[in-house]
mmCIF file of C-alpha atoms and ligand atoms in Angstrom:
data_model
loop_
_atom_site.group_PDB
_atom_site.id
_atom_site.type_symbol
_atom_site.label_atom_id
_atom_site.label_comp_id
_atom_site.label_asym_id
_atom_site.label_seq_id
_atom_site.Cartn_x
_atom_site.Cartn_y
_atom_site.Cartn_z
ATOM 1 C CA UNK A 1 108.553 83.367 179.703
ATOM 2 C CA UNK A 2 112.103 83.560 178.330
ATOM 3 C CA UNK A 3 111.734 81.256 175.497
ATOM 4 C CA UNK A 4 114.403 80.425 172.074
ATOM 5 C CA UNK A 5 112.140 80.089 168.393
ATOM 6 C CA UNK A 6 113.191 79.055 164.868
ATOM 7 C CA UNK A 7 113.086 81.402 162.615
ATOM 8 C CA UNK A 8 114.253 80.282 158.590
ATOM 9 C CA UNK A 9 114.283 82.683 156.088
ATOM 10 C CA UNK A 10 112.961 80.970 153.152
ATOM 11 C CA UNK A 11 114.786 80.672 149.554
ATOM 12 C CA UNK A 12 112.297 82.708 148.089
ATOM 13 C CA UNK A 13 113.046 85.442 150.911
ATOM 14 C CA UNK A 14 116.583 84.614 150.295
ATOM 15 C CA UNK A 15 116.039 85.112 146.421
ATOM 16 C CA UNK A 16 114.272 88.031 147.180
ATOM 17 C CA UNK A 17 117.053 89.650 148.999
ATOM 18 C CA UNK A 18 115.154 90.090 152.703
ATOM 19 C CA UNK A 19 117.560 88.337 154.675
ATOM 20 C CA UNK A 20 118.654 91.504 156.334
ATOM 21 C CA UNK A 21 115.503 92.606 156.816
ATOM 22 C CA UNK A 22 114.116 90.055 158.519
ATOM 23 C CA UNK A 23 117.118 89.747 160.601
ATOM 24 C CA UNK A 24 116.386 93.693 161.637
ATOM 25 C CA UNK A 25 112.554 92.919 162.357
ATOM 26 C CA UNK A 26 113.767 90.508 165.202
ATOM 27 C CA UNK A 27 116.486 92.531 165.757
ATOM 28 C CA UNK A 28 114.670 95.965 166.547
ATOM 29 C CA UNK A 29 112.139 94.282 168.700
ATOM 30 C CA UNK A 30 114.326 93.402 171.327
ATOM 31 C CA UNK A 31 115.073 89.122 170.430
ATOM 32 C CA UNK A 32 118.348 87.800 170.733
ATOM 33 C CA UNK A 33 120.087 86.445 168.142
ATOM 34 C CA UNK A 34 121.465 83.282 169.816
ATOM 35 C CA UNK A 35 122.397 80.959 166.730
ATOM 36 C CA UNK A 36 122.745 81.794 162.891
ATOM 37 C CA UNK A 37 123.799 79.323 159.651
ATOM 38 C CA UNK A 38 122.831 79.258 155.966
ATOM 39 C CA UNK A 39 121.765 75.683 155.001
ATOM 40 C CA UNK A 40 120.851 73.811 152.221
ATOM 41 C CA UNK A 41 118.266 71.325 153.923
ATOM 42 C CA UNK A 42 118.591 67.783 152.524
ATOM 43 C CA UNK A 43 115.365 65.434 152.232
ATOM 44 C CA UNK A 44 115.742 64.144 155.637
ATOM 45 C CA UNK A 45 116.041 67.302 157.551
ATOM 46 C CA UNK A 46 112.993 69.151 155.535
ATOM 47 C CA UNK A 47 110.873 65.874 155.989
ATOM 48 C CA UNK A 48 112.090 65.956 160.121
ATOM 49 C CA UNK A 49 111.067 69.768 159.899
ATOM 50 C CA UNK A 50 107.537 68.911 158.923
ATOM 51 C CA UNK A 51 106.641 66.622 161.056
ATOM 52 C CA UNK A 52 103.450 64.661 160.822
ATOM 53 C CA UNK A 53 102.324 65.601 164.250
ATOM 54 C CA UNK A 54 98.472 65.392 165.311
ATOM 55 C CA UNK A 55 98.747 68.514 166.198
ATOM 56 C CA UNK A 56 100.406 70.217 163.415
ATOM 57 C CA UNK A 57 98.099 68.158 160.821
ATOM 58 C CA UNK A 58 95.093 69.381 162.646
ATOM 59 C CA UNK A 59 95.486 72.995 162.794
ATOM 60 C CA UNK A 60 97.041 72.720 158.935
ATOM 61 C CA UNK A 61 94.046 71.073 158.213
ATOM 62 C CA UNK A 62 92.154 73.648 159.830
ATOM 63 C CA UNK A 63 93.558 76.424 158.078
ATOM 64 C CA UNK A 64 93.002 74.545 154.863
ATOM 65 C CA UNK A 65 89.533 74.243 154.981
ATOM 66 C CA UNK A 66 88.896 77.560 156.223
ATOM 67 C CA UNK A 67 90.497 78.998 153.284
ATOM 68 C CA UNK A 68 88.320 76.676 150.906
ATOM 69 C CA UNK A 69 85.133 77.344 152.785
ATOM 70 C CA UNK A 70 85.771 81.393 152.324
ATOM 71 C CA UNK A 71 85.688 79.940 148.457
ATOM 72 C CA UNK A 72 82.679 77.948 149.366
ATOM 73 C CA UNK A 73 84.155 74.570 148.822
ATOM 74 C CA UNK A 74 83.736 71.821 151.641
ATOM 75 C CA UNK A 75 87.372 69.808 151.571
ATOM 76 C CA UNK A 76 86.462 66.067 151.447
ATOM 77 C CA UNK A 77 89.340 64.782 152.303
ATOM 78 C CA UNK A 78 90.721 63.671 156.147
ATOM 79 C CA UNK A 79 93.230 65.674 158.268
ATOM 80 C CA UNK A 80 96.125 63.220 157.580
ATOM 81 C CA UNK A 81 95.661 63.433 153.583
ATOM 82 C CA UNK A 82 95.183 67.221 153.472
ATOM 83 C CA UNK A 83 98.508 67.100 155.143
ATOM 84 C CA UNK A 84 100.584 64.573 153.744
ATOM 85 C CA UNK A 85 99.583 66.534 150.232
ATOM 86 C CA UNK A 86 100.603 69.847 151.829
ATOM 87 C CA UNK A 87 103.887 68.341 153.234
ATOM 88 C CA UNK A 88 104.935 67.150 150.124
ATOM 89 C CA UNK A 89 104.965 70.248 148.504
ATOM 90 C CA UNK A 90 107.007 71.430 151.551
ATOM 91 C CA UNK A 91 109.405 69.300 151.489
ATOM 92 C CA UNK A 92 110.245 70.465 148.063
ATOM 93 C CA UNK A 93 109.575 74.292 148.937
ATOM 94 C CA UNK A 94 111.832 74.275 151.549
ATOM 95 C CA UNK A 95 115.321 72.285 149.724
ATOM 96 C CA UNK A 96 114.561 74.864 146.271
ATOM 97 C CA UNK A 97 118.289 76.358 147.449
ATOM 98 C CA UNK A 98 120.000 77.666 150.663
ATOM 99 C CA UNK A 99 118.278 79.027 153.419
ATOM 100 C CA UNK A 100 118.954 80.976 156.616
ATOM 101 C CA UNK A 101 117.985 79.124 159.938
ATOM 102 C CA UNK A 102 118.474 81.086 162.694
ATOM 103 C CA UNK A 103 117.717 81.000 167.248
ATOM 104 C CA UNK A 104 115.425 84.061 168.596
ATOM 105 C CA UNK A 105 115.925 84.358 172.448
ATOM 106 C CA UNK A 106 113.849 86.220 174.026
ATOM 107 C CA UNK A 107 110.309 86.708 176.275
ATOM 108 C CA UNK A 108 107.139 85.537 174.652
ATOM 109 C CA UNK A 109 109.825 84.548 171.622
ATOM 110 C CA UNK A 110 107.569 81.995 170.002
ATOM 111 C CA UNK A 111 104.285 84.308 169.805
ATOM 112 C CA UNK A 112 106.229 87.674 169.273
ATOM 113 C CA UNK A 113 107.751 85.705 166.346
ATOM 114 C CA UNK A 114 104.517 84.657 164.905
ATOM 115 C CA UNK A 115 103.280 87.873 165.263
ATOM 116 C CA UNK A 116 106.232 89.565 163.457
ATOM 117 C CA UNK A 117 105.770 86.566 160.780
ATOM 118 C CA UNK A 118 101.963 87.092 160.029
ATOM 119 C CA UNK A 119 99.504 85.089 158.983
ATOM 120 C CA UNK A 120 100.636 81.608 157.025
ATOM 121 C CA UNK A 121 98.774 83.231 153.504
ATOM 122 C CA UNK A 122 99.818 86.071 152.875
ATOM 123 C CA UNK A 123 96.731 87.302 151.429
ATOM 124 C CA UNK A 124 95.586 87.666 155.103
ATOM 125 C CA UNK A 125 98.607 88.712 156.613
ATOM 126 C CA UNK A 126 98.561 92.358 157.876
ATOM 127 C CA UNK A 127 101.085 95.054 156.595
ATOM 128 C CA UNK A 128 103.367 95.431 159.103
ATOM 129 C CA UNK A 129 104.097 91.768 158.952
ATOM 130 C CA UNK A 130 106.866 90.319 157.131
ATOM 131 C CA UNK A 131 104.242 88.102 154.978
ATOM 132 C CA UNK A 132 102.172 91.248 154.642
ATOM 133 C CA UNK A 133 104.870 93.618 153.892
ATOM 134 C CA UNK A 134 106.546 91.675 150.893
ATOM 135 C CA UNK A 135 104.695 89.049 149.356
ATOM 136 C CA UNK A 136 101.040 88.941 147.786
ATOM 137 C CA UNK A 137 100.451 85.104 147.826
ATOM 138 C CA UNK A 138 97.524 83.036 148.723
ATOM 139 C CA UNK A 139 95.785 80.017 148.896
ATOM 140 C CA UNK A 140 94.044 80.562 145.787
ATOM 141 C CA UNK A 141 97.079 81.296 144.062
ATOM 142 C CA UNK A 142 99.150 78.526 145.326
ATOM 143 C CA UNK A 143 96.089 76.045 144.978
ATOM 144 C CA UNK A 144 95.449 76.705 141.188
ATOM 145 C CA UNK A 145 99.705 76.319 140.341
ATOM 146 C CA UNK A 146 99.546 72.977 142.784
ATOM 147 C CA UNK A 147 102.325 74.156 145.366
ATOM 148 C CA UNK A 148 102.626 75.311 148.580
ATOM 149 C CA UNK A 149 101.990 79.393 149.881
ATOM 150 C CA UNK A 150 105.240 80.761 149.158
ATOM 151 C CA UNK A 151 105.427 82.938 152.173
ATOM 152 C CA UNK A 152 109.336 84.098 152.509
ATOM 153 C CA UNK A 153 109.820 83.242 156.533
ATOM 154 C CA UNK A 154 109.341 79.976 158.719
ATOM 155 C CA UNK A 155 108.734 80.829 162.589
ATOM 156 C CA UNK A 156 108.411 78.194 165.183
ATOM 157 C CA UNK A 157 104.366 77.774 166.005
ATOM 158 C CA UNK A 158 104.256 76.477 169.238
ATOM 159 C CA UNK A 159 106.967 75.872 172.295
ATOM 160 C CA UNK A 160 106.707 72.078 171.247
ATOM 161 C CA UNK A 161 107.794 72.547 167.545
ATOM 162 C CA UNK A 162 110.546 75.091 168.435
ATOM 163 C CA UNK A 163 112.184 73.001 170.998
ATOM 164 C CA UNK A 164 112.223 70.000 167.878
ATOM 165 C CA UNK A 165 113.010 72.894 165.093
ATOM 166 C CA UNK A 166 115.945 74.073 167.389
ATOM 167 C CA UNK A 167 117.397 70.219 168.213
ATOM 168 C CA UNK A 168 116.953 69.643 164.235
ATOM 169 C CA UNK A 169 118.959 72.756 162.948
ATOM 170 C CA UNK A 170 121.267 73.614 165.584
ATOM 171 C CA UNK A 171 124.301 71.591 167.999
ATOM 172 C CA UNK A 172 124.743 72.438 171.074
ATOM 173 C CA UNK A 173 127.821 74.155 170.176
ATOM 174 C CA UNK A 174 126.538 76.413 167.955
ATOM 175 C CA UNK A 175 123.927 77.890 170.222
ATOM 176 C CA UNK A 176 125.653 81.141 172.472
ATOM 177 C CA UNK A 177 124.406 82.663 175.686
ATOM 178 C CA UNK A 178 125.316 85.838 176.052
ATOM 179 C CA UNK A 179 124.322 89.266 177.090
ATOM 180 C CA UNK A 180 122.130 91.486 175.137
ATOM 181 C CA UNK A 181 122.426 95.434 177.107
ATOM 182 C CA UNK A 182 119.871 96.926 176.123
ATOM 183 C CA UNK A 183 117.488 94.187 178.009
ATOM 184 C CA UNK A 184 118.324 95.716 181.028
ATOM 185 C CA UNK A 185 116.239 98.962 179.808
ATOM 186 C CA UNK A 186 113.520 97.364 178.889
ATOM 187 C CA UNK A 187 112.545 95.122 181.311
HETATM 188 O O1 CDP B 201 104.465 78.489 158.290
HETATM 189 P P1 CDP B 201 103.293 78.453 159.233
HETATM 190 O O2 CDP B 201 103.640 77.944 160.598
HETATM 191 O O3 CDP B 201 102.596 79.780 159.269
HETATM 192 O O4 CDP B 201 102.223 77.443 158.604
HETATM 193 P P2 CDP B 201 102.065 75.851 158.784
HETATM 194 O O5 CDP B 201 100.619 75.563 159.031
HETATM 195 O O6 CDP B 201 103.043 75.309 159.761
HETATM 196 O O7 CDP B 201 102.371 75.320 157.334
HETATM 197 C C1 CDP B 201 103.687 75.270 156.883
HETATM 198 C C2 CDP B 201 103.759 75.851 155.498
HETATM 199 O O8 CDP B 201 102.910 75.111 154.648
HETATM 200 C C3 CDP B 201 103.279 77.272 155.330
HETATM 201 O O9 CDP B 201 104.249 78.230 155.670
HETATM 202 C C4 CDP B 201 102.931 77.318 153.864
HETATM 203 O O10 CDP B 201 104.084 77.523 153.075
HETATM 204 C C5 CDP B 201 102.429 75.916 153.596
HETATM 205 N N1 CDP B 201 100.964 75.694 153.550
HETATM 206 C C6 CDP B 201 100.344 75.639 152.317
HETATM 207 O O11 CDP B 201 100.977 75.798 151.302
HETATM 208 N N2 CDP B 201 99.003 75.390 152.223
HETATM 209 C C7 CDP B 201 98.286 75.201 153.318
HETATM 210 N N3 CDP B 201 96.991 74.975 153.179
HETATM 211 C C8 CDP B 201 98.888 75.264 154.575
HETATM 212 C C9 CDP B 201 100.243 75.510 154.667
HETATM 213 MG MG1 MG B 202 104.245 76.084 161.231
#
């Protein structure tokens, strides 16, 4: 149950000045903050972070099409090209300028962080959420400029991808164990 995610704050959520607010909303919850850096990702590392795998391209795929049925278009194109068009927007989304990549430790880490993330579009993300709270983009939006949902916050979506995200961002060395006091009251 005690689980470590990767959490990036965006540049647009760095533009936007929400770095220490995003930091709080893991913060207050009860994660620990186990590793922190600013980065400016090179090619390599955003194309490593995006990984082609089946799994990824499937439920991006998914997502994709959902969002085009709603709009009552059938996508004609395979899982592997919806995503190799989607991940080359990403690529360039996510080396626009500096961002913060940061280590969540915590119980049920990976889905608390999703769920303090929100939904990938915005548009569908609950307030509460960080993509609900402070952003209003969508699909439709992104799809009709030809770029990617600009949606401030990157959280690990599965145990597989955060165990890759973390070896990709982070050393060893610049991971720390140590005690947070306050887990003691509530657990
Ligand atoms: O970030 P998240 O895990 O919620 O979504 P993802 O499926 O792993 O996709 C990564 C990123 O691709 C998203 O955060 C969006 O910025 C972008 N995306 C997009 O622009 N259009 C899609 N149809 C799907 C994803
Ligand atoms: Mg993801």
């Amino acid at each position: 149950m005690l689980e470590r995610t990767f959490v990036a704050v965006k540049h647009d959520g760095v533009q936007r000045g929400l770095i220490g607010e995003i930091i709080k909303r893991f913060e207050q919850r009860g994660l620990k903050l186990v590793g922190i850096k600013m980065v400016h990702p090179t090619e390599e590392q955003a194309l490593n972070h995006y990984r082609l795998t089946d799994e990824w391209m499937k439920k991006l795929a998914e997502k994709t099409r959902e969002a085009f049925r709603k709009k009552g278009i059938e996508l004609k194109e395979s899982d592997r090209e919806i995503a190799e068009r989607v991940r080359r927007w990403l690529v360039d989304y996510l080396r626009e300028g500096p961002i913060v990549a940061m280590v969540w430790e915590g119980y049920h880490a990976i889905e608390i962080g999703r769920k303090i993330v929100g939904d990938t579009n915005p548009f569908s993300a609950p307030p509460g959420t960080i993509r609900g709270d402070f952003t209003v983009d969508s699909y439709e939006i992104a799809d009709a400029r030809g770029r990617p949902v600009r949606n401030i916050v990157h959280a690990s979506g599965s145990k597989e991808e955060a165990e890759n995200e973390i070896n990709l961002w982070f050393s060893i060395d610049e991971l720390f164990d140590w005690e947070r006091h306050d887990w003691r009251v509530m657990h």
